[in-house]
Every structure is written in structure tokens, then in C-alpha cells.
Amino acid sequence: MNTVRIFDTTLRDGEQTPGVSFTLQEKLMIAKQLERLGVDIIEAGFPIASKGSFDAVHLIAKEVRKPVICGLARTVDKDIKAAAEALKGAERARIHTFIATSDIHRDHKLKKTKEQVAQMARDAVKLARTFTDDVEFSPEDASRTDLDYMCAVVEEAVAAGATTINIPDTVGYAQPQEYEERIRYVQEKVPNIKGLAISTHCHDDLGLSVANSLAAVKAGATQVECTINGIGERAGNTSMEEVVMAIRMRGAYYSATTNINTRELFRTSQMVARFSGITPQRNKAIVGANAFAHQAGIHQHGVISNKRTYEIMDAEDVGWEGENLVIGKLSGKHAIKEALTEAGFELTEDQLLSVTEKVKDLGDKQKSIHRDDVVAIAIDVLSALSPKEDRIKLDELSVFTGNRVTPSSTVGVSIDGQRHIGSATGVGPVDAAAKALKSVIGPGFLLKEYNLKAITGGTDALANVAIKMEDEEHNVFTSEAVDEDVIMASVKAMIKGANKAYHFKTQQDLRQGERHERK
Ligand code: KIV
Ligand code: ZN
């Protein structure tokens, strides 16, 4: 049995999903959960890309000790130096450097000759090796690159010191057999590749990323790059839970195993779904809501007499917990802390106290509280700004609605201690409240996205509202809020978003002020 290393890129390629942006705290929580899951390598970000990405890689490098922590870099000196700087403090650090090798990328994106690209690959790997002895090289768009040229570049990278060679199917174009042959070809034709790790990195444009990754494993790949729930650019990346469970269920076929604790898969999927705002489709393999549900009578009958008639694996093996009513109004801080720790959340004492108060409040209103409710409340608390940063505070909200009236709303807020009241009508009560709020916080804010979700079933379910708000300079702010009242949750989320925007503006003004002073 070969151990296939699992390289998770949820925080890097996964964060490239349109509309997804994790906060620093969310990234750290995901990284810690990936560590519990048993991931071998975490690609924590692309440090040169933004300060946020740099900070995340740096924090994760310091706080997450078991997996190798990896930072992405183009084959450019400043990228590699930024990655090395961000990775300082890591127990084991990897620099992953890449350059496109396909004709179409070279001619139209890079405008470089074959020789120039090969030279850049060699120089980058050499430089990266001065910072760490764990260097990964990727010829981007490998699956559309001339095979022999791809091998020549790989050979240069290995000669310069690369220890892992990744063969990306960047645009999800490859077919399983073709990709398998490419992986075999590199191993046969690159003379200095023996003993190095061969990696796969597949995108799902044709729905084949998992099939392609597994075909590569069959051909001898020893590392699979993937993301939780398959999130990523365009149609996404290889879904980790699917690849891992395929290897686990068909280990003999692949002569392979992984280090993943599969019982943590479901929990990790749920965390990433919450933070990314992307819930896997119901029929998604392994982690979708229907993955272990049986509808047809004939199937139910079979499963009752022998589970294996229609179930190839146990739901518990991937960490499914089912519905669990954990918390009541008499549950204390400890029960809540335990539920949150099990779900992968770490809170400070103050945050925990705040969650406990909210849970008790809900309990007093007769609501039955599920683990998911507690997690939603925790996310609400975690994403709250400090009282000092909260310039807008909600004082009052009223809505008037019905089947024969135009919905209307009045919102009262205090902004920096000054009271403001606004009223508006709308097509529905949420719309009316949003317009009333906008009339007091100013026309500069544009609501770009609004998503409402009931956390658990029932008419007493907690409402979770996630929004995206844009300011006049097109900066986008995401926020979410939970409440047992849909309209309250909506208004709270919008106020949170506006407070984030105000906070950002204040910070920006401060930075500009500092720059002027320095001049
Ligand atoms: O898809 C891709 O080619 C990548 C590289 C940076 C490995 O994400
Ligand atoms: Zn990618």
C-alpha cells in the first residue's frame, strides 16, 4: 500500500471561488480543523497576492504544527521571498512555485519563449530552495502542454531542487485515461524524477476532477491536491471527501491509503460550507444531505435486511451525526463549549459567554435548539465587531405588513451616539426594512447579495442572513447574522456590513494620514 498525501488547497484555490472570502479567524479555524482531519499539507494562501493572504499564511504557519504549511508563489523573486517570509515560524514549510507551460498561456498570457519559461522555473526553484528544502513546482496548464516540453521543464525544476512535481489540469480539460498516461509518461521520461513526490491538481470543468485525480493515483501519483466540498475557481477543484473515500473504499484497487481520519470529513465539510456560504448540493457524494438517505421502498426494504445491499459505506465512517438535539435552556456553558469544540470551533471565554446568553434567550422562547443553531450563533458572535468599532447601533425596528397593505417599516439607529429615524415602504417587509435602514445610513451602500437560510427545520427555526454590501468605492463587505426573526436577522446583517464598511474607511483614512505625516 502506498500512502497518498492529501494536499488541501481550500484556503488558496478554494478561496478563489467567485464570491468566497474567508476572514483571518475563519482561515485559522479551517486550518485547525484540517489538522484534526489529518491533512498532510495545507496550502494556506498566496502571500504576495494580498496582505490578508500573507497574514493568513503567517498565522497558520505559527499556529498549526502537524501538517506541512505551504505558500504559493509565481516564479518571480518577490513572490518567493514573500512566501518564505510568511512561512517563517512554521514547523515544516513548503514553497509551491508555478509557471504556465502550455503554448496558449505562454504566447497569450506570459509572452515568453519556451526557453525563458524553463529558465524562470529553474531560477525560482533554486531561490525557493535557499529558504526551505521542501519545494513544489507546477507547470501550470500542464495537461494542455506538449508532453516532451513539459518533461523538459520538469527536469530543469528537479535539477534545481524541486522535491514535489505537480501536474495541474488547470482548466479541467483532461480525460482520465489521458491524464493517467501523462502521469506515467513524466515518471518514465524525466530521468531525475525517481523518488520524488508526483502530485495531481485537477479542476472540475468537465466534472472529471475526482476521476482524473484517481486515475493519477493509479498511475503512481503520491499526492492529491484538493479542496473541501470541491470549492475553487469556476467549477471547482477535486473534492477531498470524494477522493479520500474512494481510496478508502477501494484501497486494494488503488494499492493506496491516506492519513485522513474520515470521521472528521462531515464536520470539516460543514465548517467550510458555513464559512464559504456554499452548501454542497443535496445529492453530493459523501457530504450531501441525501448521501445516505433511501427513498425507494425496495431500497429501504433491502437496507433493513442487510445494510450493504444499497450502502457501500457507513454514514458514521464519514462523521455523519444526524439530527441531535443537544442544548436546552438549562444547558450550561460547558455543554455549549463541548458542542462547539466538537464542531471545530474555539472561542474565548467572553465569546462563549455571549453564545451561552443567546442560547438561553432562545431557550426561554421555547425554541428547541440544535447543534447547528449553536454553531450559527457562534459564527454570529465571532464575526461581531468590537463595541468601539460598532458605530451604528440598532435602537428600534418596526414593520407593518399583511395581504392588503403596502409593507412599511421604521428603523431607528444611533450613529456615533446620534439618533436617526427612517421609514420606507417596500415590496415585502424585508425590503421595506432594508430601505428604511438605507435612508438613515446613507445612499452610498449597495446591497449586492442577500441569502436567507433557516438553520434547522420548523417554523421556529433560527434565520441566518448572509449579505454582501458594496460601498461607493466598490469595496465589498460580507456579513451575516442570526435571529429567530427573519427581518431582525436581515437588519442586523446589514448594520454589521455597514459597520464593517465604516471601520474599513476609518482604517484607510488613518493609513493615509500616517503616509502624509511621513512625507
Ligand atoms: O490550477 C492550477 O494550475 C493551479 C496552480 C497554481 C497549481 O492552481
Ligand atoms: Zn488550481
PDB file of C-alpha atoms in Angstrom, residues 4-8 34 37-40 210 213-214 217 224-228 238-251 254 256-266 284-287 313 317-318:
ATOM      1  CA  VAL A   4      -1.152   9.110  -0.869  1.00  0.00           C
ATOM      2  CA  ARG A   5      -0.500  12.524   0.712  1.00  0.00           C
ATOM      3  CA  ILE A   6      -3.503  14.816   0.872  1.00  0.00           C
ATOM      4  CA  PHE A   7      -2.649  18.412  -0.025  1.00  0.00           C
ATOM      5  CA  ASP A   8      -5.533  20.688   0.851  1.00  0.00           C
ATOM      6  CA  LEU A  34      -7.826  20.319   8.548  1.00  0.00           C
ATOM      7  CA  LEU A  37      -8.752  15.747   9.766  1.00  0.00           C
ATOM      8  CA  GLY A  38      -5.197  14.549   9.204  1.00  0.00           C
ATOM      9  CA  VAL A  39      -4.334  16.533   6.080  1.00  0.00           C
ATOM     10  CA  ASP A  40      -0.620  16.203   5.197  1.00  0.00           C
ATOM     11  CA  VAL A 210     -12.103  13.324  -8.971  1.00  0.00           C
ATOM     12  CA  SER A 213      -7.104  12.527  -9.640  1.00  0.00           C
ATOM     13  CA  LEU A 214      -7.862   8.852  -9.025  1.00  0.00           C
ATOM     14  CA  VAL A 217      -3.142   7.724  -8.233  1.00  0.00           C
ATOM     15  CA  VAL A 224      -3.544  14.642  -4.430  1.00  0.00           C
ATOM     16  CA  GLU A 225      -4.372  18.346  -4.312  1.00  0.00           C
ATOM     17  CA  CYS A 226      -7.974  19.010  -3.440  1.00  0.00           C
ATOM     18  CA  THR A 227     -10.436  21.173  -1.550  1.00  0.00           C
ATOM     19  CA  ILE A 228     -13.211  20.539   0.929  1.00  0.00           C
ATOM     20  CA  THR A 238     -11.142  17.887  -6.795  1.00  0.00           C
ATOM     21  CA  SER A 239     -13.379  17.236  -3.822  1.00  0.00           C
ATOM     22  CA  MET A 240     -11.285  15.884  -0.962  1.00  0.00           C
ATOM     23  CA  GLU A 241     -14.049  13.862   0.651  1.00  0.00           C
ATOM     24  CA  GLU A 242     -14.753  12.016  -2.609  1.00  0.00           C
ATOM     25  CA  VAL A 243     -11.128  11.170  -3.384  1.00  0.00           C
ATOM     26  CA  VAL A 244     -10.383  10.105   0.170  1.00  0.00           C
ATOM     27  CA  MET A 245     -13.435   7.871   0.438  1.00  0.00           C
ATOM     28  CA  ALA A 246     -12.778   6.327  -2.987  1.00  0.00           C
ATOM     29  CA  ILE A 247      -9.270   5.419  -1.855  1.00  0.00           C
ATOM     30  CA  ARG A 248     -10.574   4.145   1.450  1.00  0.00           C
ATOM     31  CA  MET A 249     -13.359   2.052  -0.072  1.00  0.00           C
ATOM     32  CA  ARG A 250     -11.243   0.761  -2.978  1.00  0.00           C
ATOM     33  CA  GLY A 251      -7.825   0.671  -1.319  1.00  0.00           C
ATOM     34  CA  TYR A 254      -5.577   1.632  -5.948  1.00  0.00           C
ATOM     35  CA  ALA A 256      -3.206   3.047  -1.696  1.00  0.00           C
ATOM     36  CA  THR A 257      -4.287   4.554   1.567  1.00  0.00           C
ATOM     37  CA  THR A 258      -4.334   8.083   3.084  1.00  0.00           C
ATOM     38  CA  ASN A 259      -3.666   9.570   6.522  1.00  0.00           C
ATOM     39  CA  ILE A 260      -7.134  11.112   6.708  1.00  0.00           C
ATOM     40  CA  ASN A 261      -9.361  10.491   9.714  1.00  0.00           C
ATOM     41  CA  THR A 262     -12.503  10.089   7.636  1.00  0.00           C
ATOM     42  CA  ARG A 263     -14.749  10.584  10.675  1.00  0.00           C
ATOM     43  CA  GLU A 264     -13.821  14.274  10.569  1.00  0.00           C
ATOM     44  CA  LEU A 265     -14.901  14.694   6.937  1.00  0.00           C
ATOM     45  CA  PHE A 266     -18.507  15.690   7.516  1.00  0.00           C
ATOM     46  CA  LYS A 284     -23.375  15.458  -3.359  1.00  0.00           C
ATOM     47  CA  ALA A 285     -21.398  12.295  -2.674  1.00  0.00           C
ATOM     48  CA  ILE A 286     -20.240  11.715   0.923  1.00  0.00           C
ATOM     49  CA  VAL A 287     -21.365  15.012   2.472  1.00  0.00           C
ATOM     50  CA  MET A 313     -20.091   2.603   3.450  1.00  0.00           C
ATOM     51  CA  ASP A 317     -17.365   6.484   8.820  1.00  0.00           C
ATOM     52  CA  VAL A 318     -17.500   9.961   7.334  1.00  0.00           C
TER      53      VAL A 318
END
